[in-house]
Short mmCIF file of C-alpha atoms in Angstrom, two decimals:
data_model
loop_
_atom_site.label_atom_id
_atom_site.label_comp_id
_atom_site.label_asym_id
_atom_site.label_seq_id
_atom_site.Cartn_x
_atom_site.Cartn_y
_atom_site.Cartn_z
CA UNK A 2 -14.00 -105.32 50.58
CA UNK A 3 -11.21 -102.49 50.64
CA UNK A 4 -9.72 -103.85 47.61
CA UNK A 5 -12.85 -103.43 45.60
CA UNK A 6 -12.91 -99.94 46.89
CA UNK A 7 -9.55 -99.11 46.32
CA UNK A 8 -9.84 -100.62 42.23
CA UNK A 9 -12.07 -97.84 41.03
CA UNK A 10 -10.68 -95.36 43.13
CA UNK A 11 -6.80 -96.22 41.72
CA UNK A 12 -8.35 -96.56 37.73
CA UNK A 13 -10.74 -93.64 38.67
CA UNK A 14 -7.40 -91.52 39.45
CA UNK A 15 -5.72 -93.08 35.90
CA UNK A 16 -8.47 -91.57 33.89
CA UNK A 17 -8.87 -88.70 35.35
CA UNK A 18 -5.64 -87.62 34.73
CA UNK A 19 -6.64 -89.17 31.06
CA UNK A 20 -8.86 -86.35 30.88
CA UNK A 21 -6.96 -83.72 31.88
CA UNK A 22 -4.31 -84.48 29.70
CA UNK A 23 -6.93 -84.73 26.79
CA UNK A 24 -8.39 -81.19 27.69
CA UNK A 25 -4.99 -79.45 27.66
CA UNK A 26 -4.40 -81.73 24.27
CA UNK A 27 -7.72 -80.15 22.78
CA UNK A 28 -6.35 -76.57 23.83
CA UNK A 29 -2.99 -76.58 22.80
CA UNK A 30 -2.70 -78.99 20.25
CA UNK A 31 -3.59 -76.86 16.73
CA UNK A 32 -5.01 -79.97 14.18
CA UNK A 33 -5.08 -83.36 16.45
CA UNK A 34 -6.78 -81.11 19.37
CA UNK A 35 -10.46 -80.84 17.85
CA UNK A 36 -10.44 -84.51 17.55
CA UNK A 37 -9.46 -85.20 21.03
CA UNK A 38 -12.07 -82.72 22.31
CA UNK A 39 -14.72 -84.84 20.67
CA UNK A 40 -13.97 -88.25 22.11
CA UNK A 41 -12.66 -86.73 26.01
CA UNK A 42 -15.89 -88.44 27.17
CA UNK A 43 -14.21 -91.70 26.52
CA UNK A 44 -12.32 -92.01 30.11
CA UNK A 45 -15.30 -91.14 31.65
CA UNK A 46 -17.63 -93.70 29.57
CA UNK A 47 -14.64 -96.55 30.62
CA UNK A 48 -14.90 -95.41 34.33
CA UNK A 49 -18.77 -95.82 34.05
CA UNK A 50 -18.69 -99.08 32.55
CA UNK A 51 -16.31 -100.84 34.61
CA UNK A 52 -17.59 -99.46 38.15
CA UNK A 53 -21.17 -97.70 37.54
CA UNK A 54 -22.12 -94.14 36.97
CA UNK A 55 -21.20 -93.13 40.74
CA UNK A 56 -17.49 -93.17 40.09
CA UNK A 57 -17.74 -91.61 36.75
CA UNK A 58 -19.89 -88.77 38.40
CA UNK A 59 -17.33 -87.92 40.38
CA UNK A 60 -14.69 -88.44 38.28
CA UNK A 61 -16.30 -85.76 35.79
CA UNK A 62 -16.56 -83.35 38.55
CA UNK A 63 -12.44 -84.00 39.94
CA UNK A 64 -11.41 -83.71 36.11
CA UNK A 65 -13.94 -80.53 35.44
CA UNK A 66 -12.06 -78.77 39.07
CA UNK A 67 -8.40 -79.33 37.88
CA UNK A 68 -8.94 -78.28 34.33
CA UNK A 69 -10.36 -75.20 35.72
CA UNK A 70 -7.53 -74.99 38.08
CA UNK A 71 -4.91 -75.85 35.63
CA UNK A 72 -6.07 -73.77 32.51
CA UNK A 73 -9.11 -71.79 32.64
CA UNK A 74 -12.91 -71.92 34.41
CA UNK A 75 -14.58 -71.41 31.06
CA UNK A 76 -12.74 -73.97 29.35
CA UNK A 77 -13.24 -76.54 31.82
CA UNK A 78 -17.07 -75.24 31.60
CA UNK A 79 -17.38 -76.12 27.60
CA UNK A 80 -15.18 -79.54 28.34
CA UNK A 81 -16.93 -80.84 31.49
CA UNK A 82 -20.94 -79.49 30.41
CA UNK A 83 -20.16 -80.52 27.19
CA UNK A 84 -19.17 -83.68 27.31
CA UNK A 85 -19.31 -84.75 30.63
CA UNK A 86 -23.11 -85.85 30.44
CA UNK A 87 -22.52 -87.63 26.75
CA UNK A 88 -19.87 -90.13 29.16
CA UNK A 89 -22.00 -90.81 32.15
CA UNK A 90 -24.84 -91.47 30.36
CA UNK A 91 -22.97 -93.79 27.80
CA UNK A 92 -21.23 -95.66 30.52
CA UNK A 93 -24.24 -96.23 32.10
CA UNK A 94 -25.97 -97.61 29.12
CA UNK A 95 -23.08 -99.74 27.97
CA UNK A 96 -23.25 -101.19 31.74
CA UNK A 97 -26.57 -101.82 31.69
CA UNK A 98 -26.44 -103.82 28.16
CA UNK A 99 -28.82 -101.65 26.56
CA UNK A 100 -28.52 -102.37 22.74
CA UNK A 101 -26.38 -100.00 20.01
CA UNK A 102 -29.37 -98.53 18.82
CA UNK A 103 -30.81 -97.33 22.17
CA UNK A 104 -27.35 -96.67 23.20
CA UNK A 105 -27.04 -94.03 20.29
CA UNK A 106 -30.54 -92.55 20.87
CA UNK A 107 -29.77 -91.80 24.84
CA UNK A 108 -26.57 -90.87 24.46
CA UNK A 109 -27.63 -88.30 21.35
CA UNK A 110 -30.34 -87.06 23.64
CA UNK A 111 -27.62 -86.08 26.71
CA UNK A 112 -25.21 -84.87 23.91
CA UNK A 113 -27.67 -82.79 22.36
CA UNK A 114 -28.65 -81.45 26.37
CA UNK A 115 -24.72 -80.82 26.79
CA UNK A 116 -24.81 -78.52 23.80
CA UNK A 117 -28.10 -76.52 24.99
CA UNK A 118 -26.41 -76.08 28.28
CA UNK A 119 -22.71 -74.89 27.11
CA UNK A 120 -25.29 -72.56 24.72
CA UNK A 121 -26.70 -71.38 27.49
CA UNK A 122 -23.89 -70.45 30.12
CA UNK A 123 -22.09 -68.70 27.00
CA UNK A 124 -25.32 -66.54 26.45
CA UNK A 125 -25.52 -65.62 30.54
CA UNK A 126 -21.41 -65.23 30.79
CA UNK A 127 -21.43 -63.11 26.85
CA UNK A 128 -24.94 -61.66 26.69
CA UNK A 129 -24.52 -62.84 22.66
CA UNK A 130 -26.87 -65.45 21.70
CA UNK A 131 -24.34 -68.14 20.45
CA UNK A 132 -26.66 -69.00 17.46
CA UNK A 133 -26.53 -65.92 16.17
CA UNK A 134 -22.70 -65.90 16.81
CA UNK A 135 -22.22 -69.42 14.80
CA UNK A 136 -24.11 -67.76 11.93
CA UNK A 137 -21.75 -64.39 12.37
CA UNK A 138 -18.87 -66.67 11.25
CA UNK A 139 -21.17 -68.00 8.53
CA UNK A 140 -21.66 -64.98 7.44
CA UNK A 141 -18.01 -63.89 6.92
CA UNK A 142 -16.96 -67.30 5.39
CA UNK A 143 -19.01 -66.41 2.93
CA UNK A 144 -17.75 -62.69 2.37
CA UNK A 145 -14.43 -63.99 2.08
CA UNK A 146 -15.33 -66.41 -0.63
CA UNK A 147 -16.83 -63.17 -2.99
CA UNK A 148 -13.62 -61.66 -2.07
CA UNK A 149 -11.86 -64.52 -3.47
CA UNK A 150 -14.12 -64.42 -6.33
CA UNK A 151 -13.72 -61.07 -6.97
CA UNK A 152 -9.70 -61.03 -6.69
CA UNK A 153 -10.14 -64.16 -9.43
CA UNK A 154 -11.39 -61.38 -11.74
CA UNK A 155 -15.32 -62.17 -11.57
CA UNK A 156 -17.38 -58.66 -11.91
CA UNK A 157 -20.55 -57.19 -12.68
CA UNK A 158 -23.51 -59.42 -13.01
CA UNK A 159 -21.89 -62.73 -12.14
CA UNK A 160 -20.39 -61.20 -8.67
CA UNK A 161 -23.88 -59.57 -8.05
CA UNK A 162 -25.64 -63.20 -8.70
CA UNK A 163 -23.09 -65.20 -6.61
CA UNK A 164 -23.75 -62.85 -3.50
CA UNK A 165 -27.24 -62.97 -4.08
CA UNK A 166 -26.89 -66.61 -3.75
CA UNK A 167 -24.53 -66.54 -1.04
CA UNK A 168 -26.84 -64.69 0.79
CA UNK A 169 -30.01 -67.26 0.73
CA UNK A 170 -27.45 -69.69 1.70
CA UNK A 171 -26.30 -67.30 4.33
CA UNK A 172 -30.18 -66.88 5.52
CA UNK A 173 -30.97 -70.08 5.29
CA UNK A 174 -28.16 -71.55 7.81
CA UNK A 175 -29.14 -69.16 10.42
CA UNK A 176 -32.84 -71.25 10.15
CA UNK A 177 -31.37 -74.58 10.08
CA UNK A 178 -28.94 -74.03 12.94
CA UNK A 179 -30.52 -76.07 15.46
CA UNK A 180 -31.05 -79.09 13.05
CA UNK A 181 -27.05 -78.96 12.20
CA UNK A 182 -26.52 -79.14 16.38
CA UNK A 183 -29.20 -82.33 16.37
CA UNK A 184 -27.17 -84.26 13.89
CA UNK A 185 -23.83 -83.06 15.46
CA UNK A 186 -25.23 -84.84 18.83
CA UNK A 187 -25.71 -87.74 16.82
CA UNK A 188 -22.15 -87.99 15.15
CA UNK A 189 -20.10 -87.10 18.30
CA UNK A 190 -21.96 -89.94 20.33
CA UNK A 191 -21.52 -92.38 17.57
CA UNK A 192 -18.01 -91.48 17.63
CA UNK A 193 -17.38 -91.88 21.64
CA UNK A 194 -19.04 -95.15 21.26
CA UNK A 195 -17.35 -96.65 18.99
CA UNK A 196 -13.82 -95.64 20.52
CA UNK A 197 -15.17 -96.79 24.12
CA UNK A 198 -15.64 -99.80 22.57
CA UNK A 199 -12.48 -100.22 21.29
CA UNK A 200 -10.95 -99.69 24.45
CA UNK A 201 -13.15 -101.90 26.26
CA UNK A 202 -13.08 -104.59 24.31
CA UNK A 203 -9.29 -104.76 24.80
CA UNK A 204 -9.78 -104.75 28.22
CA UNK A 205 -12.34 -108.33 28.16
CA UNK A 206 -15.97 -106.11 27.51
CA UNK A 207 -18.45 -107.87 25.36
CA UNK A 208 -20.34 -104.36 23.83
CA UNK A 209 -23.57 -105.07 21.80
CA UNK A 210 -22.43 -104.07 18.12
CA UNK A 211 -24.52 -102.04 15.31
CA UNK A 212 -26.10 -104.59 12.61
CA UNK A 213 -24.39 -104.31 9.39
CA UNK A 214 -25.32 -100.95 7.69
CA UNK A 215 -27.51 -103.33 4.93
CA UNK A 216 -29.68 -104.17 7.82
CA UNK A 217 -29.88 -100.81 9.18
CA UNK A 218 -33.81 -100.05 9.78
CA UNK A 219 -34.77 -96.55 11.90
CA UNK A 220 -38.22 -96.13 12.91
CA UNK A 221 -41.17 -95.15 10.77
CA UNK A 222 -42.00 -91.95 12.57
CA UNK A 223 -39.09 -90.48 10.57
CA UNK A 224 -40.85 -90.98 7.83
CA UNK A 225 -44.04 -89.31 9.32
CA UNK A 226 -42.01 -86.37 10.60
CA UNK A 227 -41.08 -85.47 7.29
CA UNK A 228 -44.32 -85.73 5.50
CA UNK A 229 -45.26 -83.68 8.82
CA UNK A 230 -42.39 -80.98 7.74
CA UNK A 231 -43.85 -80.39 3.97
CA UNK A 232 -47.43 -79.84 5.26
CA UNK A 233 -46.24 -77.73 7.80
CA UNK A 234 -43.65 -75.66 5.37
CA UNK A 235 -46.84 -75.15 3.14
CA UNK A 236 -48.74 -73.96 5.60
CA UNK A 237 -45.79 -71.35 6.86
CA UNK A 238 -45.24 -70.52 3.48
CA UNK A 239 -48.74 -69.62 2.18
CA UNK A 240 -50.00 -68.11 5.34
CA UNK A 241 -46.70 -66.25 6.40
CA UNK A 242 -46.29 -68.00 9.68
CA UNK A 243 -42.56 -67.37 10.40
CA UNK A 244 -42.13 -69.61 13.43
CA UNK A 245 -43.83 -72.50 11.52
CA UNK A 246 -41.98 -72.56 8.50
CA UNK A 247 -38.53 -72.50 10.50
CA UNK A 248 -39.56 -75.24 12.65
CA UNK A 249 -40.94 -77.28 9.67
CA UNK A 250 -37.30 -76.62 7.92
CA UNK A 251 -35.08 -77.81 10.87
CA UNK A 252 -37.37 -80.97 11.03
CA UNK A 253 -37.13 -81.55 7.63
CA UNK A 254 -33.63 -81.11 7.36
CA UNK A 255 -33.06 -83.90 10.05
CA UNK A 256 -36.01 -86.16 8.49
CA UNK A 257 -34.24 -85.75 5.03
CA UNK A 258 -30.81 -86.88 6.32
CA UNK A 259 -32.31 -89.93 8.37
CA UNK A 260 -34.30 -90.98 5.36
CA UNK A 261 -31.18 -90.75 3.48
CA UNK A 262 -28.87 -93.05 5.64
CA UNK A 263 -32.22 -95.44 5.58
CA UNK A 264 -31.93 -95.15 1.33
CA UNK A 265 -28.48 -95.67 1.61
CA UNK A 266 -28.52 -98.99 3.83
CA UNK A 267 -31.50 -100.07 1.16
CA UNK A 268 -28.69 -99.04 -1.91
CA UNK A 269 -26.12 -101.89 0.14
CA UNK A 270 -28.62 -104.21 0.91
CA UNK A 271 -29.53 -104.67 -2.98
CA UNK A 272 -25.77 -104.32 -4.21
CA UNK A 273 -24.86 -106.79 -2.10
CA UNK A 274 -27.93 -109.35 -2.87
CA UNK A 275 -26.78 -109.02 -6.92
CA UNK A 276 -23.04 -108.73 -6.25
CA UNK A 277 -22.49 -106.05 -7.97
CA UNK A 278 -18.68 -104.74 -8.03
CA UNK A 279 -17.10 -102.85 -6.11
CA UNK A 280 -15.52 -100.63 -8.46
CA UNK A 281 -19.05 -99.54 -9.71
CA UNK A 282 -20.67 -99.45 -6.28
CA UNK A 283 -17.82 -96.88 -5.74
CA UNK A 284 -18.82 -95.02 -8.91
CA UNK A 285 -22.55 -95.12 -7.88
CA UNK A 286 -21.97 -93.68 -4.53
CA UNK A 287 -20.09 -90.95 -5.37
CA UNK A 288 -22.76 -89.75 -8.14
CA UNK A 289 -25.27 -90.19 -5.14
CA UNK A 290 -22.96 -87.75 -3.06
CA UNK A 291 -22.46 -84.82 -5.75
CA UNK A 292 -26.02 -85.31 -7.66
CA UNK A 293 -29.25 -83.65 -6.18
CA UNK A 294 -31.53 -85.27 -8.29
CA UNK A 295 -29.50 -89.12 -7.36
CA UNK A 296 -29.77 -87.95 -3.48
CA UNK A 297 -33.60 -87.43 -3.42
CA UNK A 298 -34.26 -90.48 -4.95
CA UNK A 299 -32.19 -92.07 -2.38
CA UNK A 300 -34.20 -90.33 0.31
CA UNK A 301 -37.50 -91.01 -1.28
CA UNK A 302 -36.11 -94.88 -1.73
CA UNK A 303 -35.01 -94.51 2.08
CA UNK A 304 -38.89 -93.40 2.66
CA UNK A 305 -40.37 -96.65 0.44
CA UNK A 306 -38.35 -98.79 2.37
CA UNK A 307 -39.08 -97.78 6.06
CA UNK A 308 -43.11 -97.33 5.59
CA UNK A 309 -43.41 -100.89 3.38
CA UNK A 310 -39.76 -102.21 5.44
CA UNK A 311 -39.10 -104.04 1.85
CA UNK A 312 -35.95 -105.76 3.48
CA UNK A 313 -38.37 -107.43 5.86
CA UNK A 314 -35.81 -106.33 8.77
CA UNK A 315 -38.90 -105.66 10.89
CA UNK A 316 -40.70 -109.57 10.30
CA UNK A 317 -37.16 -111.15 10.76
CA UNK A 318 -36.32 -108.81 14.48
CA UNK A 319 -39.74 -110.05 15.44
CA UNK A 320 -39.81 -113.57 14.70
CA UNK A 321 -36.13 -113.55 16.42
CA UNK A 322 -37.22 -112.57 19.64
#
């Protein structure tokens, strides 16, 4: 009976100094440090895993008071409130064998909570609403970038056009804001899962794995949602409803780029069925990147597929179970 207590307290100790030592990494460390800042939830998500969601609780909360002790209250505020949540609930769900898929979702959800709640201490500590300060440094990217243009000798109607344009983009990324944080919540989790499951599985875990991207099959609401986000930008647009129109934008911004993983899983799926090469697959993909007009059919094909599921993905999960 002690020894079981004493095993999570000893590895409990390990990774919390883990963490720590990842938090002053992500400080200090100028190129290597933003990567360790994403993935610092991955001590805690081990800790959760191997001995439930009690130890890596408190393990978040030890790690959270020495970083503030060590370095600095507000940094151990973005660490521990941003990321903290993302490990608990990730270890938790890895422990209770949820599957990848539901694993993502939850763990999305609690990253995307993390991010609201860092958003919101910096708003009562600053008094500066943090969205407007992300677009602030939007803003001056692109003033720098007409500076550079101008040094490079462009004037007079071209400059005037370029800022013009610069500007829509400029206005535009202040409205979709909140839909680049929802698919940040969804990379970042991806991310700490698949490097907690490295870990673990060196250490004896069995983790549920993602199908193979040709199989990939997200739910038909998406699909909905963004049908939902034209009729509702239409409506905005013709009847001058601010509010709607922004909403309608964010949720078709994060529609769009769902239905466009979906298209590309379908693009796979039918390379792979007629073995086409790989040296034109690569070719294909990268015209799908850096075309428009290639990328909307991909999202429309992404659409086809997950109303009328041509793959079938659905019949065969079904007739599995």
């Amino acid at each position: 009976m002690g020894y079981r207590r004493i095993r999570p307290m000893a590895e409990g100790g390990i990774l919390t100094a883990v963490a720590i030592l990842f938090a002053f990494m992500s400080a200090y460390l100028p190129v290597i440090g933003a990567f360790v800042n994403l993935i610092w939830p991955v001590p805690i998500i081990l800790l959760g895993v191997r001995h439930g969601y009690k130890w890596s609780l408190l393990t978040t909360a030890a790690a959270g008071l020495l970083i503030a002790l060590l370095m600095h209250p507000l940094h151990a505020v973005s660490i521990v409130v941003g990321f903290g949540l993302i490990g608990i609930v990730l270890g938790h769900a890895i422990r209770e064998k949820y599957g990848a898929m539901k694993t993502l979702a939850v763990g999305s959800v609690a990253s995307l909570l993390s991010k609201a709640a860092v958003m919101g201490i910096a708003f009562l500590v600053s008094g500066v609403d943090p969205l407007f300060g992300q677009s602030d440094i939007a803003a001056k990217a692109l003033e720098q970038s007409l500076e550079l243009y101008q040094s490079m000798g462009i004037q007079g109607e071209q400059l005037d056009k370029m800022r013009e344009n610069m500007a829509t983009i400029g206005s535009l990324i202040k409205i979709i804001l909140p839909a680049g944080f929802v698919m940040a919540a969804v990379v970042d989790t991806y991310l700490n899962y698949v490097v907690a499951r490295l870990v673990l599985r060196k250490l004896g875990h069995v983790l549920p794995e993602f199908p193979a991207f040709s199989r990939w099959q997200l739910p038909r609401a998406i699909a909905y949602a963004f049908v939902l986000a034209l009729v509702m930008l239409y409506w905005g647009q013709t009847r001058e409803i601010g509010w709607l129109k922004d909403v309608a934008m964010n949720i078709q911004v994060i529609s769009s780029a769902m239905l466009f993983v979906q298209g590309l899983s379908l693009a796979v799926f039918l390379l792979e069925r007629y073995n086409v090469s790989r040296l034109f697959r690569g070719m294909l993909f990268f015209f799908v990147f850096t075309n428009g007009f290639l990328t909307q059919i991909v999202i429309l094909a992404g659409a086809f597929d997950m109303v009328l599921d041509y793959r079938r993905l659905r019949k065969s999960d079904s007739a599995e179970e």
